[in-house]
Coordinates of C-alpha atoms (C1' of nucleotides) in Angstrom, one line a residue:
Chain A
M14 CA 80.6 -83.5 -22.2
V15 CA 79.2 -83.2 -19.2
G16 CA 76.0 -86.1 -19.3
A17 CA 78.3 -88.8 -17.3
R18 CA 74.6 -89.4 -15.3
A19 CA 75.6 -93.2 -13.6
R20 CA 73.0 -94.4 -16.6
S21 CA 74.6 -98.0 -14.6
V22 CA 74.6 -99.7 -18.2
D23 CA 75.0 -103.0 -16.6
S24 CA 76.4 -103.9 -13.2
P25 CA 76.2 -107.0 -12.2
E26 CA 77.0 -106.7 -8.9
V27 CA 74.9 -104.1 -6.9
T28 CA 71.4 -104.1 -6.3
T29 CA 71.3 -101.2 -9.3
R30 CA 68.7 -98.8 -8.0
A31 CA 67.3 -95.9 -10.5
P32 CA 69.3 -93.0 -9.8
L33 CA 67.4 -90.5 -7.7
P34 CA 66.3 -87.4 -9.4
R35 CA 68.1 -84.6 -7.6
P36 CA 65.3 -83.0 -6.0
A37 CA 64.0 -86.1 -5.5
A38 CA 67.0 -86.1 -3.2
K39 CA 66.6 -82.8 -1.1
R40 CA 63.5 -83.7 -0.2
L41 CA 64.9 -86.9 1.5
S42 CA 65.7 -84.7 4.3
L43 CA 62.5 -83.3 4.7
Y44 CA 61.0 -86.8 4.9
L45 CA 63.9 -87.6 7.7
R46 CA 62.5 -84.4 9.4
E47 CA 58.7 -85.1 9.7
C48 CA 59.4 -89.1 10.7
E49 CA 61.2 -87.6 13.7
Q50 CA 58.4 -85.4 14.2
L51 CA 55.5 -88.1 13.5
L52 CA 57.3 -90.6 16.1
I53 CA 57.1 -87.5 18.8
E54 CA 53.6 -87.7 18.3
N55 CA 53.7 -91.2 19.0
E56 CA 52.8 -92.3 15.1
T57 CA 53.3 -95.6 13.8
H58 CA 52.3 -95.7 10.4
V59 CA 52.0 -92.4 8.2
S60 CA 50.1 -92.5 4.7
S61 CA 52.0 -90.4 1.2
E62 CA 48.6 -88.1 1.8
V63 CA 49.5 -87.0 5.0
L64 CA 53.1 -86.5 4.7
A65 CA 52.5 -84.7 1.7
G66 CA 50.2 -82.5 3.4
R67 CA 52.5 -81.8 6.3
L68 CA 55.1 -81.0 4.0
G69 CA 53.0 -78.7 0.9
L70 CA 53.7 -81.7 -1.7
T71 CA 51.9 -84.1 -3.6
A72 CA 50.9 -87.2 -2.2
S73 CA 52.7 -89.3 -5.7
Q74 CA 55.5 -87.1 -5.6
V75 CA 56.0 -88.7 -2.0
R76 CA 55.4 -92.5 -3.2
R77 CA 57.6 -92.0 -6.1
D78 CA 60.2 -90.2 -4.3
L79 CA 60.1 -92.7 -0.9
A80 CA 59.8 -95.6 -3.7
Y81 CA 63.1 -94.5 -5.1
V82 CA 65.2 -95.3 -1.8
A83 CA 62.9 -98.4 -0.1
Q84 CA 59.9 -100.1 -0.4
A85 CA 59.2 -99.1 2.8
G86 CA 55.3 -98.8 2.5
Q87 CA 52.4 -101.5 2.9
R88 CA 49.7 -101.3 1.0
G89 CA 46.7 -100.3 2.4
V90 CA 48.4 -99.1 5.4
G91 CA 51.1 -96.6 4.8
Y92 CA 54.5 -96.3 6.0
D93 CA 55.8 -97.7 8.8
I94 CA 57.8 -94.8 10.5
R95 CA 60.3 -96.3 12.3
G96 CA 61.3 -98.2 9.5
L97 CA 61.4 -95.7 7.2
L98 CA 63.0 -93.4 9.5
D99 CA 66.1 -96.2 9.6
I100 CA 66.5 -96.3 6.1
L101 CA 66.6 -92.7 5.5
Q102 CA 69.4 -92.6 8.0
R103 CA 71.2 -95.1 6.6
E104 CA 70.5 -93.2 3.1
F105 CA 71.9 -90.1 4.6
G106 CA 74.7 -91.9 6.0
L107 CA 73.4 -90.7 9.7
A108 CA 73.7 -93.9 11.3
R109 CA 77.3 -93.2 12.9
D110 CA 78.9 -90.0 13.9
W111 CA 80.4 -87.3 12.2
R112 CA 83.1 -85.0 13.3
A113 CA 82.7 -81.0 12.7
V114 CA 85.2 -78.3 12.6
L115 CA 83.7 -74.8 13.2
V116 CA 85.7 -72.3 11.6
G117 CA 85.2 -68.7 12.0
V118 CA 83.5 -67.4 15.3
G119 CA 81.5 -64.6 14.7
N120 CA 77.9 -63.9 15.0
I121 CA 76.9 -66.9 12.5
G122 CA 79.8 -69.1 14.2
R123 CA 78.4 -68.2 17.8
A124 CA 75.0 -69.3 16.6
L125 CA 76.0 -72.5 15.4
L126 CA 78.4 -73.8 18.4
G127 CA 75.1 -73.3 20.5
Y128 CA 72.5 -74.7 18.6
A129 CA 71.1 -77.9 19.4
P130 CA 70.3 -79.5 16.0
F131 CA 73.6 -80.5 15.5
R132 CA 73.7 -83.2 17.8
N133 CA 70.6 -84.3 16.3
A134 CA 72.1 -85.0 13.0
N135 CA 74.5 -86.7 14.6
I136 CA 77.2 -84.4 14.1
S137 CA 79.8 -83.2 16.4
I138 CA 81.9 -80.0 16.8
V139 CA 85.0 -81.1 18.0
A140 CA 86.8 -77.8 17.8
A141 CA 86.0 -74.2 16.5
F142 CA 88.4 -71.6 14.6
D143 CA 89.0 -68.1 14.1
A144 CA 92.0 -65.9 12.6
D145 CA 91.2 -62.9 15.0
P146 CA 93.4 -62.9 17.7
G147 CA 91.2 -61.1 20.0
V148 CA 88.5 -64.4 19.8
V149 CA 91.5 -67.0 19.8
G150 CA 91.3 -68.4 23.7
G151 CA 87.9 -67.5 24.0
T152 CA 85.1 -70.2 25.0
W153 CA 82.3 -70.5 23.3
G154 CA 79.5 -72.9 23.6
G155 CA 81.8 -74.8 26.0
R156 CA 84.7 -75.2 23.1
V157 CA 87.8 -73.3 23.1
V158 CA 88.9 -71.2 20.3
R159 CA 92.1 -72.1 18.4
P160 CA 94.1 -70.2 15.8
M161 CA 93.6 -70.9 11.9
S162 CA 97.5 -72.2 11.8
D163 CA 95.9 -75.7 14.2
L164 CA 93.4 -76.0 11.4
S165 CA 94.6 -78.2 9.2
K166 CA 96.6 -80.2 11.9
T167 CA 93.5 -80.8 13.6
V168 CA 91.6 -82.2 10.6
R169 CA 94.2 -84.2 9.8
D170 CA 95.0 -86.0 13.0
Q171 CA 91.3 -86.2 14.5
R172 CA 90.1 -87.4 10.6
V173 CA 87.2 -84.9 11.1
E174 CA 84.5 -85.1 8.1
L175 CA 82.7 -81.8 8.1
A176 CA 83.5 -78.5 8.3
V177 CA 81.1 -75.6 9.2
L178 CA 82.2 -72.2 7.3
A179 CA 81.0 -69.4 8.7
V180 CA 83.8 -66.7 7.5
P181 CA 83.7 -64.1 5.4
G182 CA 83.3 -64.0 1.5
A183 CA 86.6 -62.9 1.0
A184 CA 88.2 -65.6 2.8
A185 CA 85.7 -69.0 2.3
Q186 CA 87.7 -69.8 -0.7
G187 CA 91.2 -70.0 0.6
V188 CA 89.7 -72.0 4.1
A189 CA 87.8 -74.3 1.6
T190 CA 91.1 -74.9 -0.3
E191 CA 92.7 -75.6 3.1
L192 CA 90.3 -78.1 4.4
A193 CA 90.1 -79.6 0.8
A194 CA 93.9 -80.1 1.4
A195 CA 93.1 -81.1 4.7
G196 CA 91.2 -84.2 3.8
I197 CA 87.9 -82.7 4.5
R198 CA 85.0 -84.5 3.0
G199 CA 81.9 -82.0 3.0
I200 CA 81.8 -78.4 3.6
L201 CA 79.0 -76.5 4.8
N202 CA 79.5 -72.7 3.8
F203 CA 77.4 -69.8 4.8
A204 CA 79.3 -67.2 3.1
P205 CA 77.6 -65.3 0.3
V206 CA 80.1 -67.2 -2.3
R207 CA 80.3 -70.2 -3.9
V208 CA 83.1 -72.5 -2.6
V209 CA 84.8 -74.7 -5.5
V210 CA 86.4 -77.8 -3.6
P211 CA 88.4 -80.9 -5.3
P212 CA 86.3 -84.0 -6.5
G213 CA 85.4 -86.2 -4.1
V214 CA 84.5 -83.1 -1.4
A215 CA 81.2 -81.7 -0.8
A216 CA 79.8 -78.1 -0.7
N217 CA 76.5 -76.6 -0.1
T218 CA 76.2 -72.8 0.6
V219 CA 73.2 -71.5 3.0
D220 CA 73.6 -67.5 2.5
F221 CA 71.4 -65.6 4.0
S222 CA 71.2 -62.1 2.2
T223 CA 70.0 -64.5 -0.8
E224 CA 67.5 -66.2 1.0
L225 CA 66.4 -62.6 2.1
R226 CA 66.0 -61.7 -1.2
R227 CA 64.4 -64.6 -2.7
L228 CA 61.7 -63.7 0.0
A229 CA 61.9 -60.0 -1.0
M230 CA 61.4 -61.0 -4.5
G231 CA 58.4 -63.5 -3.7
V232 CA 56.8 -60.5 -2.2
A233 CA 57.2 -58.6 -4.7
Q234 CA 56.2 -60.8 -7.5
M235 CA 52.8 -61.7 -5.7
S236 CA 51.9 -57.8 -5.1
Q237 CA 51.3 -58.4 -9.2
D238 CA 50.6 -62.1 -9.6
N239 CA 48.9 -63.4 -6.9
G240 CA 48.4 -66.7 -5.5
A241 CA 51.1 -69.0 -4.7
D242 CA 53.5 -68.9 -1.8
A243 CA 57.2 -67.8 -2.0
D244 CA 58.1 -71.3 -3.4
G245 CA 55.7 -70.9 -6.0
R246 CA 53.8 -74.2 -4.3
K247 CA 49.8 -73.1 -3.7
A248 CA 48.7 -73.7 0.0
S249 CA 46.7 -76.5 0.4
Chain B
M1 CA 41.8 -81.2 -8.8
V2 CA 44.7 -79.1 -7.8
G3 CA 46.1 -78.1 -10.8
A4 CA 45.3 -74.2 -10.9
R5 CA 48.4 -73.0 -11.8
A6 CA 48.2 -69.2 -12.7
R7 CA 47.9 -69.4 -16.4
S8 CA 47.1 -65.7 -16.7
V9 CA 44.8 -66.2 -19.4
D10 CA 44.9 -62.9 -21.2
S11 CA 45.5 -59.3 -19.5
P12 CA 45.6 -57.0 -22.2
E13 CA 47.3 -53.6 -20.5
V14 CA 50.5 -55.7 -18.7
T15 CA 53.7 -56.6 -21.3
T16 CA 53.1 -60.4 -20.5
R17 CA 57.0 -61.7 -20.0
A18 CA 57.2 -65.4 -20.6
P19 CA 56.4 -66.9 -17.0
L20 CA 59.5 -66.9 -15.1
P21 CA 60.8 -70.8 -14.7
R22 CA 60.6 -71.3 -10.9
P23 CA 64.5 -72.3 -11.1
A24 CA 65.4 -69.3 -13.2
A25 CA 63.8 -67.1 -10.2
K26 CA 65.7 -69.0 -7.6
R27 CA 69.0 -68.3 -9.2
L28 CA 68.4 -64.7 -10.3
S29 CA 69.4 -63.5 -6.3
L30 CA 73.1 -65.2 -7.4
Y31 CA 73.4 -63.5 -10.3
L32 CA 72.4 -60.5 -8.5
R33 CA 75.0 -61.0 -5.9
E34 CA 77.4 -61.9 -8.7
C35 CA 77.1 -58.4 -9.9
E36 CA 77.5 -56.8 -6.7
Q37 CA 80.9 -58.4 -6.2
L38 CA 81.9 -58.1 -9.5
L39 CA 81.3 -54.1 -9.4
I40 CA 83.5 -54.2 -6.7
E41 CA 86.2 -55.6 -8.6
N42 CA 86.2 -52.8 -10.6
E43 CA 84.2 -54.8 -13.7
T44 CA 82.2 -52.9 -16.1
H45 CA 81.0 -56.0 -18.5
V46 CA 80.8 -59.9 -18.2
S47 CA 79.6 -62.5 -20.4
S48 CA 77.5 -65.4 -19.9
E49 CA 80.1 -67.4 -19.6
V50 CA 82.3 -65.8 -16.7
L51 CA 78.9 -65.3 -14.9
A52 CA 78.6 -69.0 -15.6
G53 CA 81.9 -70.0 -14.4
R54 CA 81.9 -68.2 -10.9
L55 CA 78.4 -69.7 -10.2
G56 CA 78.7 -73.3 -11.5
L57 CA 76.4 -72.8 -14.2
T58 CA 76.1 -73.3 -18.2
A59 CA 76.9 -70.3 -20.1
S60 CA 73.2 -70.9 -21.9
Q61 CA 71.7 -71.2 -18.8
V62 CA 73.1 -67.8 -17.6
R63 CA 71.7 -66.2 -21.1
R64 CA 68.2 -67.8 -20.9
D65 CA 67.7 -66.9 -17.8
L66 CA 69.1 -63.2 -18.0
A67 CA 66.8 -63.1 -21.1
Y68 CA 63.5 -63.4 -19.0
V69 CA 63.8 -60.2 -17.1
A70 CA 65.9 -58.4 -19.2
Q71 CA 67.5 -58.0 -22.8
A72 CA 70.4 -56.3 -20.6
G73 CA 73.4 -57.8 -22.8
Q74 CA 75.1 -56.6 -25.8
R75 CA 76.5 -58.9 -28.3
G76 CA 80.0 -59.4 -29.0
V77 CA 80.4 -57.4 -25.5
G78 CA 78.3 -59.3 -22.7
Y79 CA 76.2 -58.0 -20.2
D80 CA 76.7 -54.0 -19.1
I81 CA 76.8 -55.5 -15.0
R82 CA 75.2 -51.5 -13.6
G83 CA 72.3 -52.1 -16.0
L84 CA 71.8 -55.5 -14.9
L85 CA 72.5 -54.9 -11.4
D86 CA 69.5 -52.2 -11.4
I87 CA 67.3 -54.6 -13.6
L88 CA 67.2 -57.5 -10.9
Q89 CA 67.1 -54.7 -8.0
R90 CA 63.8 -53.7 -9.3
E91 CA 62.9 -57.3 -10.2
F92 CA 63.4 -58.1 -6.7
G93 CA 61.7 -55.2 -5.4
L94 CA 65.4 -54.1 -3.7
A95 CA 64.5 -50.6 -4.8
R96 CA 63.2 -49.3 -1.9
D97 CA 63.2 -50.6 1.9
W98 CA 61.6 -53.0 4.0
R99 CA 60.8 -52.6 7.2
A100 CA 61.1 -56.4 9.5
V101 CA 60.8 -57.8 12.6
L102 CA 62.6 -60.4 14.4
V103 CA 61.1 -63.2 16.6
G104 CA 62.6 -65.6 18.4
V105 CA 66.2 -63.8 19.8
G106 CA 68.0 -67.1 20.7
N107 CA 71.0 -68.2 19.7
I108 CA 70.2 -67.6 15.7
G109 CA 68.2 -64.4 16.5
R110 CA 70.7 -62.8 18.2
A111 CA 73.4 -63.6 15.1
L112 CA 70.9 -62.2 12.5
L113 CA 70.5 -59.2 15.1
G114 CA 73.9 -58.4 14.3
Y115 CA 74.4 -59.9 11.1
A116 CA 75.1 -57.0 8.1
P117 CA 73.8 -58.5 5.4
F118 CA 70.4 -57.5 6.1
R119 CA 71.4 -53.6 5.7
N120 CA 73.2 -55.1 2.0
A121 CA 69.6 -55.9 1.1
N122 CA 67.7 -52.7 1.8
I123 CA 66.0 -54.6 4.6
S124 CA 66.2 -52.7 8.4
I125 CA 65.1 -54.9 11.3
V126 CA 62.7 -52.2 12.7
A127 CA 62.3 -54.6 16.4
A128 CA 62.9 -57.6 18.1
F129 CA 60.3 -59.7 20.0
D130 CA 61.1 -62.9 22.3
A131 CA 58.5 -65.1 24.5
D132 CA 60.9 -65.5 27.8
P133 CA 60.7 -62.6 30.1
G134 CA 64.2 -63.5 31.3
V135 CA 65.1 -61.8 27.5
V136 CA 62.6 -59.3 27.1
G137 CA 64.0 -56.3 28.0
G138 CA 67.6 -57.1 26.9
T139 CA 69.3 -55.1 23.9
W140 CA 70.5 -57.3 21.2
G141 CA 72.4 -55.3 18.1
G142 CA 71.6 -51.9 19.9
R143 CA 67.7 -53.1 20.0
V144 CA 65.5 -53.7 23.5
V145 CA 63.9 -56.7 22.9
R146 CA 59.9 -56.4 23.4
P147 CA 57.4 -59.0 24.4
M148 CA 55.5 -60.6 22.3
S149 CA 51.8 -59.1 23.4
D150 CA 53.5 -56.0 21.2
L151 CA 54.1 -58.1 18.6
S152 CA 50.7 -57.5 16.2
K153 CA 50.3 -53.8 17.2
T154 CA 54.0 -53.3 16.0
V155 CA 53.4 -54.9 12.6
R156 CA 50.3 -53.2 12.1
D157 CA 51.0 -49.6 13.3
Q158 CA 54.5 -49.9 11.6
R159 CA 53.4 -51.4 8.8
V160 CA 56.0 -53.8 9.0
E161 CA 56.3 -56.0 6.2
L162 CA 58.5 -59.2 6.7
A163 CA 59.9 -60.9 9.1
V164 CA 62.4 -63.5 10.0
L165 CA 61.1 -66.1 12.4
A166 CA 63.9 -67.5 14.6
V167 CA 61.8 -68.6 17.8
P168 CA 61.7 -72.9 18.3
G169 CA 60.2 -75.6 15.9
A170 CA 56.8 -75.9 17.9
A171 CA 55.9 -72.2 18.4
A172 CA 56.6 -70.9 14.3
Q173 CA 53.0 -71.9 13.1
G174 CA 51.1 -70.0 16.4
V175 CA 53.7 -67.0 15.4
A176 CA 53.5 -67.3 11.9
T177 CA 49.6 -67.0 12.1
E178 CA 49.4 -64.1 14.4
L179 CA 51.8 -62.3 12.0
A180 CA 50.0 -63.1 9.2
A181 CA 47.0 -62.0 10.7
A182 CA 48.9 -58.6 11.5
G183 CA 49.3 -57.9 7.5
I184 CA 52.9 -59.4 7.7
R185 CA 53.6 -60.1 3.6
G186 CA 56.8 -62.3 3.9
I187 CA 58.4 -64.4 6.2
L188 CA 61.7 -66.1 6.7
N189 CA 61.6 -69.2 8.7
F190 CA 64.6 -70.7 10.3
A191 CA 62.3 -73.0 12.4
P192 CA 62.9 -76.8 10.7
V193 CA 58.8 -77.1 10.4
R194 CA 56.8 -75.7 7.4
V195 CA 54.9 -72.9 8.0
V196 CA 51.4 -72.5 6.4
V197 CA 50.3 -68.9 5.7
P198 CA 47.4 -67.6 3.8
P199 CA 47.5 -66.3 0.2
G200 CA 49.4 -63.1 -0.7
V201 CA 51.8 -64.0 2.2
A202 CA 55.2 -65.4 1.1
A203 CA 57.0 -67.9 3.2
N204 CA 61.1 -69.4 3.1
T205 CA 62.3 -72.0 5.2
V206 CA 66.2 -72.1 5.6
D207 CA 66.5 -74.9 8.1
F208 CA 69.9 -76.2 9.6
S209 CA 69.6 -79.5 10.2
T210 CA 67.9 -80.0 7.0
E211 CA 70.6 -78.5 5.3
L212 CA 73.5 -80.3 7.8
R213 CA 71.8 -83.8 6.7
R214 CA 71.8 -82.8 3.0
L215 CA 75.6 -82.4 3.6
A216 CA 76.1 -85.2 5.2
M217 CA 74.1 -87.6 2.6
G218 CA 76.6 -85.6 -0.3
V219 CA 79.1 -87.1 1.3
A220 CA 77.9 -90.6 2.0
Q221 CA 76.6 -90.9 -1.9
M222 CA 80.2 -90.0 -3.2
S223 CA 81.6 -92.4 -1.5
Q224 CA 80.2 -94.6 -3.5
D225 CA 79.0 -92.9 -6.9
N226 CA 81.6 -90.8 -6.9
G227 CA 82.5 -87.1 -8.7
A228 CA 79.8 -84.8 -8.2
D229 CA 79.7 -82.1 -6.0
A230 CA 77.3 -82.2 -3.3
D231 CA 74.5 -80.5 -5.5
G232 CA 75.0 -82.9 -7.9
R233 CA 76.1 -80.5 -10.4
K234 CA 79.6 -81.4 -12.0
A235 CA 82.8 -79.2 -11.0
S236 CA 84.5 -77.2 -13.7
Chain C
dT24 C1' 85.0 -61.6 -34.6
dT25 C1' 82.2 -61.7 -30.5
dA26 C1' 78.5 -63.2 -27.7
dT27 C1' 74.1 -62.7 -27.1
dG28 C1' 69.3 -64.2 -27.6
dT29 C1' 66.1 -68.1 -29.0
dG30 C1' 63.9 -72.2 -32.2
dA31 C1' 64.3 -76.9 -31.5
dA32 C1' 66.1 -80.9 -29.4
dT33 C1' 66.6 -83.4 -25.5
dA34 C1' 66.5 -84.4 -21.1
dT35 C1' 64.2 -83.9 -16.0
dC36 C1' 60.9 -83.6 -12.8
dT37 C1' 55.7 -84.5 -11.9
dT38 C1' 51.6 -85.6 -12.8
dC39 C1' 47.8 -88.8 -13.6
dA40 C1' 45.6 -93.2 -13.2
dC41 C1' 45.2 -97.3 -12.5
dA42 C1' 47.0 -102.4 -11.3
dG43 C1' 48.4 -104.8 -7.5
dC44 C1' 48.9 -106.5 -2.8
dG45 C1' 47.5 -106.5 2.0
Chain D
dC30 C1' 38.6 -101.5 0.3
dG31 C1' 42.5 -98.1 1.3
dC32 C1' 46.9 -97.1 -0.1
dT33 C1' 51.6 -98.0 -2.0
dG34 C1' 53.8 -98.3 -6.2
dT35 C1' 54.9 -97.4 -11.2
dG36 C1' 54.0 -97.3 -16.3
dA37 C1' 52.8 -93.6 -19.3
dA38 C1' 51.4 -89.3 -20.3
dG39 C1' 52.3 -84.4 -19.4
dA40 C1' 54.9 -80.5 -18.1
dT41 C1' 59.1 -77.7 -17.3
dA42 C1' 64.0 -77.1 -17.7
dT43 C1' 68.1 -77.6 -19.6
dT44 C1' 71.2 -77.9 -23.7
dC45 C1' 72.5 -77.5 -28.8
dA46 C1' 73.4 -74.9 -32.1
dC47 C1' 73.1 -71.3 -34.7
dA48 C1' 70.6 -66.8 -37.0
dT49 C1' 71.8 -62.0 -35.2
dA50 C1' 73.3 -57.7 -34.1
dA51 C1' 77.4 -54.8 -32.6

DNA sequence: TTATGTGAATATCTTCACAGCG
DNA sequence: CGCTGTGAAGATATTCACATAA
């Protein structure tokens, strides 16, 4: 009853690309990051082997992934970094700007307000919100914290597409529901719960305590079953 | 010429459990988290179906995963939450305490110093370090920031096992190498680069900008190919 | 009856190995 | 040559479906 993956039986119009496997999709952002870095290092081309080495993947994995999104390589030469970067950015919708709100100005929220990489991803935080009256009105990272009661209106009026959710776990689902109702398109959730959102809204969770435990588990496992790193992938 | 995955030739002593598939291993920390939450909600038992529903997985996936680590379920009843929790904690090495250092007291580092979930995972941050003389000597989250020159000695003398790395990308590999040399067992890296560590050391990366881009990609993709959330998994 | 645990079937992902192109 | 792109093979992971146990 689930399996409705776009098997794309036969659509005549669109250039029917083979569907991107999910693990491959996750890796695309790594290629993007590495291309940026390589440009900084004044490289113009890169081989699947070098890219793989820098990211801890295999060369054939890189080639297959990149072949899904673009025939951007040149045989005997490698991938043109500039061109690959353009394609990946288009794929990621990063050719445009994204407006985001931050909800929850606690420890994590404050760190995120001052965090540079948002700029890098063409994402600008247009407003910050908090439920605590003691925090509302204060200024962090150059932005005045507004009350939760303004949230929906702001999202709607300013056509905000993304939200960074840094509220306590118990509050996360409620805020997510409100955001979705106000028309948000994507939520990056830092609370240690899964947030359920209606179709058409994307939600990803980054949970520090889960990450910590995965690390601890990796260490604990390695004490017996030696050799691989915590991702289970062999170091070169 | 790579494929030397630990095939575990033949060890007679240990109860040779079928090896945990990697995706399953990652999900274990979610089960752990959910068990804690269920205990708070005063539940005593939970079925694979309920657990699956709360985590966005399938029931048979949950059953298979849990059967790998323990026969903790009772047919006709479900899983005893308390017992499952104990088993998972043991599996994660969370029955013991972990000492950790924090390196890099910038935006993220400061947030992490004040972040409660570390306690939750039985991880205590015993010291914080920074390279900036203007930051060294200051106090954050009740800890005095020490100079990088003290790092190795601290790790060695206090037998610190984990490190949280919140330094700029350009510095991450150097610090990771130093930490590994000093005997660290696991590194949670927040810099947007892969850190290469020697065998026997675990390293996981959590990269906000990568997460942001994955989210943006999820939104961009959904604009055409509708229905799934950003993880590509159907909402119930 | 209910809900686990698990062979078997299926689906998905990765790797191999090499054709093909610059 | 060197390195990509890709069928085919192999390895992993998920789902189905049901025997089994409380």
